[in-house]
Amino acid sequence: MHCWSIILAAGSGTRLSAATNGVKKQFLEWKGAPLFWHSAITFSHTARVRGLIFVFPEEDLEEAKATLTKLDFGRRLGLPWLVVAGGARRQDSVYNGLQALPTNCSHVLIHDAARPFFSASLNNTLLDALSDGADAVIPALPVTDTIKVVSENTVSHTLDRSTLKACQTPQGFDKKKLLEGHNTSLAEGWEVTDDASIAEQAGISVTTVQGEAANIKITNPEDLAMIEQKQPAMPVPVTGWGYDVHRYGTGRPMKLGGIPIQGAPEVVAHSDGDVLLHALCDAILGCMGDGDIGEHFPDSSEQFDNISSGVLLNEVYDKFLQKGYRLTNVDLTIIAQVPRLVPWKPQIKKNICRMLKLTDEQVNVKATTEEKLGFTGEKKGIKAVAAVMALRG
């Protein structure tokens, strides 16, 4: 799955304009940032989201892009993003956003910027449903009020609320099928209120998952009070640093970043001896203030004899994500006189990106020598250092 998110912030906000002195609701300031930014932060805490498309009113496009650039200083989001102009209707704005998605994007989450209170957990629930094969999935809550059909102030009948659901965003879709639905919608002139409606009319099965009561949409003037009431903590930047060493000798075939290095010296190690992944584990643990790799996977335990360092990294990273952290950048350096590592760096980088679900721009792999000084210079061993930056939610 290669999923991007579209944040819809192209509305005119006419129902709120009097209460906000003409400021469109998506640009209202809350906790020092506009509402649309809070949705972006929540998506950035979802590891499987690979990028963001922001859809703004055409007349606000350049100003909004400049605001985003300032807010994302230092790659705070840790995600690539693009800005596109919206259309006359919500469905037109979504269509413009879909057109801007990269060709390798397979799935998309579409969200209204006026719902800033949703959680990364809801995103993951939607993505799990898409991974399990759903073509369209939306969050929904049971309707608690009695709903009546009224014509000219006269009740005609009462609906069975046991069959009714109140739907929210984000809504998740197979990108190709949703785009086909939008194309049909344009050709046949459909008028819809959300993308699930397009999916329904296009014959795409729409699955529901449990929504969130807190996922409220800012619509009317009285809703503005919610912005004052809710005070979610903004993410805190954190750093971690890792260092590891292995000596050469009869032992394990060399692996670096999970890649076997052919023709390299063997390393003496209890696990598979991947010095780079060990340093990376320590750096991630450092972000959490959670000790070091030796405390979690002691070399005195038979359980970890010749264990893949990729397995150790997966356990550390899973814990990291469950605690609400998100990696933004990883900088890795291998120090060795032998072997020559330049040919292997692209493969190592690609594998690190895969394991951490990061983009090429978020991972850097370097290799150097110590000019024949010290134990690495004497070809007695290899060492690695890792520096990572992350956000703590």
PDB file of C-alpha atoms in Angstrom, residues 103-229:
ATOM      1  CA  THR A 103       1.357   7.748 -10.051  1.00  0.00           C
ATOM      2  CA  ASN A 104       2.593   5.140  -7.560  1.00  0.00           C
ATOM      3  CA  CYS A 105      -0.079   6.121  -5.016  1.00  0.00           C
ATOM      4  CA  SER A 106      -2.488   3.202  -4.621  1.00  0.00           C
ATOM      5  CA  HIS A 107      -4.792   4.439  -1.848  1.00  0.00           C
ATOM      6  CA  VAL A 108      -5.964   7.773  -0.521  1.00  0.00           C
ATOM      7  CA  LEU A 109      -7.475   9.189   2.675  1.00  0.00           C
ATOM      8  CA  ILE A 110      -9.684  12.251   2.082  1.00  0.00           C
ATOM      9  CA  HIS A 111     -10.309  14.579   5.004  1.00  0.00           C
ATOM     10  CA  ASP A 112     -12.103  17.858   5.729  1.00  0.00           C
ATOM     11  CA  ALA A 113      -9.781  20.410   7.339  1.00  0.00           C
ATOM     12  CA  ALA A 114     -12.745  21.568   9.454  1.00  0.00           C
ATOM     13  CA  ARG A 115     -12.396  18.317  11.469  1.00  0.00           C
ATOM     14  CA  PRO A 116      -9.149  18.934  13.403  1.00  0.00           C
ATOM     15  CA  PHE A 117      -9.892  16.579  16.320  1.00  0.00           C
ATOM     16  CA  PHE A 118      -9.527  13.140  14.692  1.00  0.00           C
ATOM     17  CA  SER A 119      -6.767  10.755  15.748  1.00  0.00           C
ATOM     18  CA  ALA A 120      -3.958   8.777  14.109  1.00  0.00           C
ATOM     19  CA  SER A 121      -5.640   5.686  15.532  1.00  0.00           C
ATOM     20  CA  LEU A 122      -8.674   6.346  13.320  1.00  0.00           C
ATOM     21  CA  ASN A 123      -6.362   6.653  10.299  1.00  0.00           C
ATOM     22  CA  ASN A 124      -4.830   3.275  11.110  1.00  0.00           C
ATOM     23  CA  THR A 125      -8.267   1.670  11.464  1.00  0.00           C
ATOM     24  CA  LEU A 126      -9.178   2.922   7.974  1.00  0.00           C
ATOM     25  CA  LEU A 127      -5.847   1.769   6.526  1.00  0.00           C
ATOM     26  CA  ASP A 128      -6.249  -1.670   8.103  1.00  0.00           C
ATOM     27  CA  ALA A 129      -9.617  -2.027   6.332  1.00  0.00           C
ATOM     28  CA  LEU A 130      -8.066  -0.983   3.010  1.00  0.00           C
ATOM     29  CA  SER A 131      -5.197  -3.436   3.538  1.00  0.00           C
ATOM     30  CA  ASP A 132      -7.756  -6.177   4.120  1.00  0.00           C
ATOM     31  CA  GLY A 133      -9.245  -5.507   0.674  1.00  0.00           C
ATOM     32  CA  ALA A 134     -11.897  -2.817   1.136  1.00  0.00           C
ATOM     33  CA  ASP A 135     -12.256  -0.502  -1.888  1.00  0.00           C
ATOM     34  CA  ALA A 136     -13.886   2.248   0.191  1.00  0.00           C
ATOM     35  CA  VAL A 137     -14.111   2.705   3.967  1.00  0.00           C
ATOM     36  CA  ILE A 138     -15.598   5.476   6.090  1.00  0.00           C
ATOM     37  CA  PRO A 139     -15.859   6.146   9.853  1.00  0.00           C
ATOM     38  CA  ALA A 140     -19.421   6.213  11.161  1.00  0.00           C
ATOM     39  CA  LEU A 141     -21.261   6.633  14.462  1.00  0.00           C
ATOM     40  CA  PRO A 142     -24.748   5.423  15.439  1.00  0.00           C
ATOM     41  CA  VAL A 143     -27.456   8.102  15.268  1.00  0.00           C
ATOM     42  CA  THR A 144     -28.810   8.790  18.762  1.00  0.00           C
ATOM     43  CA  ASP A 145     -31.572  11.286  17.917  1.00  0.00           C
ATOM     44  CA  THR A 146     -34.883  10.268  16.374  1.00  0.00           C
ATOM     45  CA  ILE A 147     -34.831  11.311  12.688  1.00  0.00           C
ATOM     46  CA  LYS A 148     -38.080  12.372  10.999  1.00  0.00           C
ATOM     47  CA  VAL A 149     -38.782  13.234   7.375  1.00  0.00           C
ATOM     48  CA  VAL A 150     -40.426  16.665   7.285  1.00  0.00           C
ATOM     49  CA  SER A 151     -42.132  18.471   4.401  1.00  0.00           C
ATOM     50  CA  GLU A 152     -43.340  22.072   4.872  1.00  0.00           C
ATOM     51  CA  ASN A 153     -43.106  21.735   8.679  1.00  0.00           C
ATOM     52  CA  THR A 154     -45.189  18.571   8.663  1.00  0.00           C
ATOM     53  CA  VAL A 155     -43.754  15.162   9.622  1.00  0.00           C
ATOM     54  CA  SER A 156     -44.388  12.578   6.926  1.00  0.00           C
ATOM     55  CA  HIS A 157     -42.685   9.623   8.612  1.00  0.00           C
ATOM     56  CA  THR A 158     -39.995   8.533  11.071  1.00  0.00           C
ATOM     57  CA  LEU A 159     -36.847   6.735   9.975  1.00  0.00           C
ATOM     58  CA  ASP A 160     -35.579   3.605  11.713  1.00  0.00           C
ATOM     59  CA  ARG A 161     -32.476   4.966  13.413  1.00  0.00           C
ATOM     60  CA  SER A 162     -31.064   1.461  13.937  1.00  0.00           C
ATOM     61  CA  THR A 163     -30.145   1.510  10.232  1.00  0.00           C
ATOM     62  CA  LEU A 164     -28.753   5.068  10.271  1.00  0.00           C
ATOM     63  CA  LYS A 165     -25.157   6.188  10.754  1.00  0.00           C
ATOM     64  CA  ALA A 166     -23.563   9.630  10.984  1.00  0.00           C
ATOM     65  CA  CYS A 167     -20.515   9.610   8.706  1.00  0.00           C
ATOM     66  CA  GLN A 168     -17.211  11.420   9.184  1.00  0.00           C
ATOM     67  CA  THR A 169     -13.877  11.963   7.492  1.00  0.00           C
ATOM     68  CA  PRO A 170     -11.159  10.840   6.811  1.00  0.00           C
ATOM     69  CA  GLN A 171     -12.610   8.478   4.220  1.00  0.00           C
ATOM     70  CA  GLY A 172     -10.334   5.881   2.618  1.00  0.00           C
ATOM     71  CA  PHE A 173     -10.372   4.603  -0.965  1.00  0.00           C
ATOM     72  CA  ASP A 174      -8.625   2.604  -3.621  1.00  0.00           C
ATOM     73  CA  LYS A 175      -7.325   5.559  -5.653  1.00  0.00           C
ATOM     74  CA  LYS A 176      -7.924   4.072  -9.106  1.00  0.00           C
ATOM     75  CA  LYS A 177     -11.531   3.104  -8.377  1.00  0.00           C
ATOM     76  CA  LEU A 178     -12.361   6.431  -6.733  1.00  0.00           C
ATOM     77  CA  LEU A 179     -10.885   8.337  -9.677  1.00  0.00           C
ATOM     78  CA  GLU A 180     -12.988   6.270 -12.067  1.00  0.00           C
ATOM     79  CA  GLY A 181     -16.043   7.142  -9.957  1.00  0.00           C
ATOM     80  CA  HIS A 182     -15.199  10.842 -10.109  1.00  0.00           C
ATOM     81  CA  ASN A 183     -14.793  10.664 -13.884  1.00  0.00           C
ATOM     82  CA  THR A 184     -18.246   9.097 -14.186  1.00  0.00           C
ATOM     83  CA  SER A 185     -19.630  11.716 -11.795  1.00  0.00           C
ATOM     84  CA  LEU A 186     -18.305  14.507 -14.001  1.00  0.00           C
ATOM     85  CA  ALA A 187     -19.655  12.909 -17.157  1.00  0.00           C
ATOM     86  CA  GLU A 188     -23.133  12.311 -15.726  1.00  0.00           C
ATOM     87  CA  GLY A 189     -23.412  15.480 -13.591  1.00  0.00           C
ATOM     88  CA  TRP A 190     -23.807  13.892 -10.162  1.00  0.00           C
ATOM     89  CA  GLU A 191     -24.221  16.170  -7.115  1.00  0.00           C
ATOM     90  CA  VAL A 192     -22.779  14.582  -3.963  1.00  0.00           C
ATOM     91  CA  THR A 193     -21.818  15.621  -0.443  1.00  0.00           C
ATOM     92  CA  ASP A 194     -18.905  13.251   0.116  1.00  0.00           C
ATOM     93  CA  ASP A 195     -16.719  10.764  -1.728  1.00  0.00           C
ATOM     94  CA  ALA A 196     -18.517   7.781  -0.245  1.00  0.00           C
ATOM     95  CA  SER A 197     -21.608   8.974  -2.161  1.00  0.00           C
ATOM     96  CA  ILE A 198     -19.635   8.845  -5.404  1.00  0.00           C
ATOM     97  CA  ALA A 199     -18.430   5.353  -4.527  1.00  0.00           C
ATOM     98  CA  GLU A 200     -22.012   4.228  -3.812  1.00  0.00           C
ATOM     99  CA  GLN A 201     -23.372   5.574  -7.123  1.00  0.00           C
ATOM    100  CA  ALA A 202     -20.424   4.054  -8.972  1.00  0.00           C
ATOM    101  CA  GLY A 203     -21.255   0.615  -7.558  1.00  0.00           C
ATOM    102  CA  ILE A 204     -18.265   0.448  -5.214  1.00  0.00           C
ATOM    103  CA  SER A 205     -18.938  -1.319  -1.918  1.00  0.00           C
ATOM    104  CA  VAL A 206     -18.438   1.071   1.030  1.00  0.00           C
ATOM    105  CA  THR A 207     -17.348  -0.414   4.356  1.00  0.00           C
ATOM    106  CA  THR A 208     -17.834   1.360   7.682  1.00  0.00           C
ATOM    107  CA  VAL A 209     -15.609   1.387  10.759  1.00  0.00           C
ATOM    108  CA  GLN A 210     -16.231   2.883  14.175  1.00  0.00           C
ATOM    109  CA  GLY A 211     -15.913   6.671  14.108  1.00  0.00           C
ATOM    110  CA  GLU A 212     -14.831   8.959  16.926  1.00  0.00           C
ATOM    111  CA  ALA A 213     -17.221  11.060  19.007  1.00  0.00           C
ATOM    112  CA  ALA A 214     -14.539  13.739  19.308  1.00  0.00           C
ATOM    113  CA  ASN A 215     -14.176  13.972  15.518  1.00  0.00           C
ATOM    114  CA  ILE A 216     -16.529  16.968  15.271  1.00  0.00           C
ATOM    115  CA  LYS A 217     -16.744  19.308  12.282  1.00  0.00           C
ATOM    116  CA  ILE A 218     -16.471  23.071  12.792  1.00  0.00           C
ATOM    117  CA  THR A 219     -19.529  24.280  10.852  1.00  0.00           C
ATOM    118  CA  ASN A 220     -21.603  26.854  12.740  1.00  0.00           C
ATOM    119  CA  PRO A 221     -20.603  29.854  14.920  1.00  0.00           C
ATOM    120  CA  GLU A 222     -21.372  27.965  18.136  1.00  0.00           C
ATOM    121  CA  ASP A 223     -18.861  25.297  17.093  1.00  0.00           C
ATOM    122  CA  LEU A 224     -16.024  27.808  17.487  1.00  0.00           C
ATOM    123  CA  ALA A 225     -16.172  27.272  21.248  1.00  0.00           C
ATOM    124  CA  MET A 226     -14.725  23.791  20.699  1.00  0.00           C
ATOM    125  CA  ILE A 227     -11.474  25.307  19.483  1.00  0.00           C
ATOM    126  CA  GLU A 228     -11.063  27.023  22.824  1.00  0.00           C
ATOM    127  CA  GLN A 229     -12.061  23.938  24.810  1.00  0.00           C
TER     128      GLN A 229
END
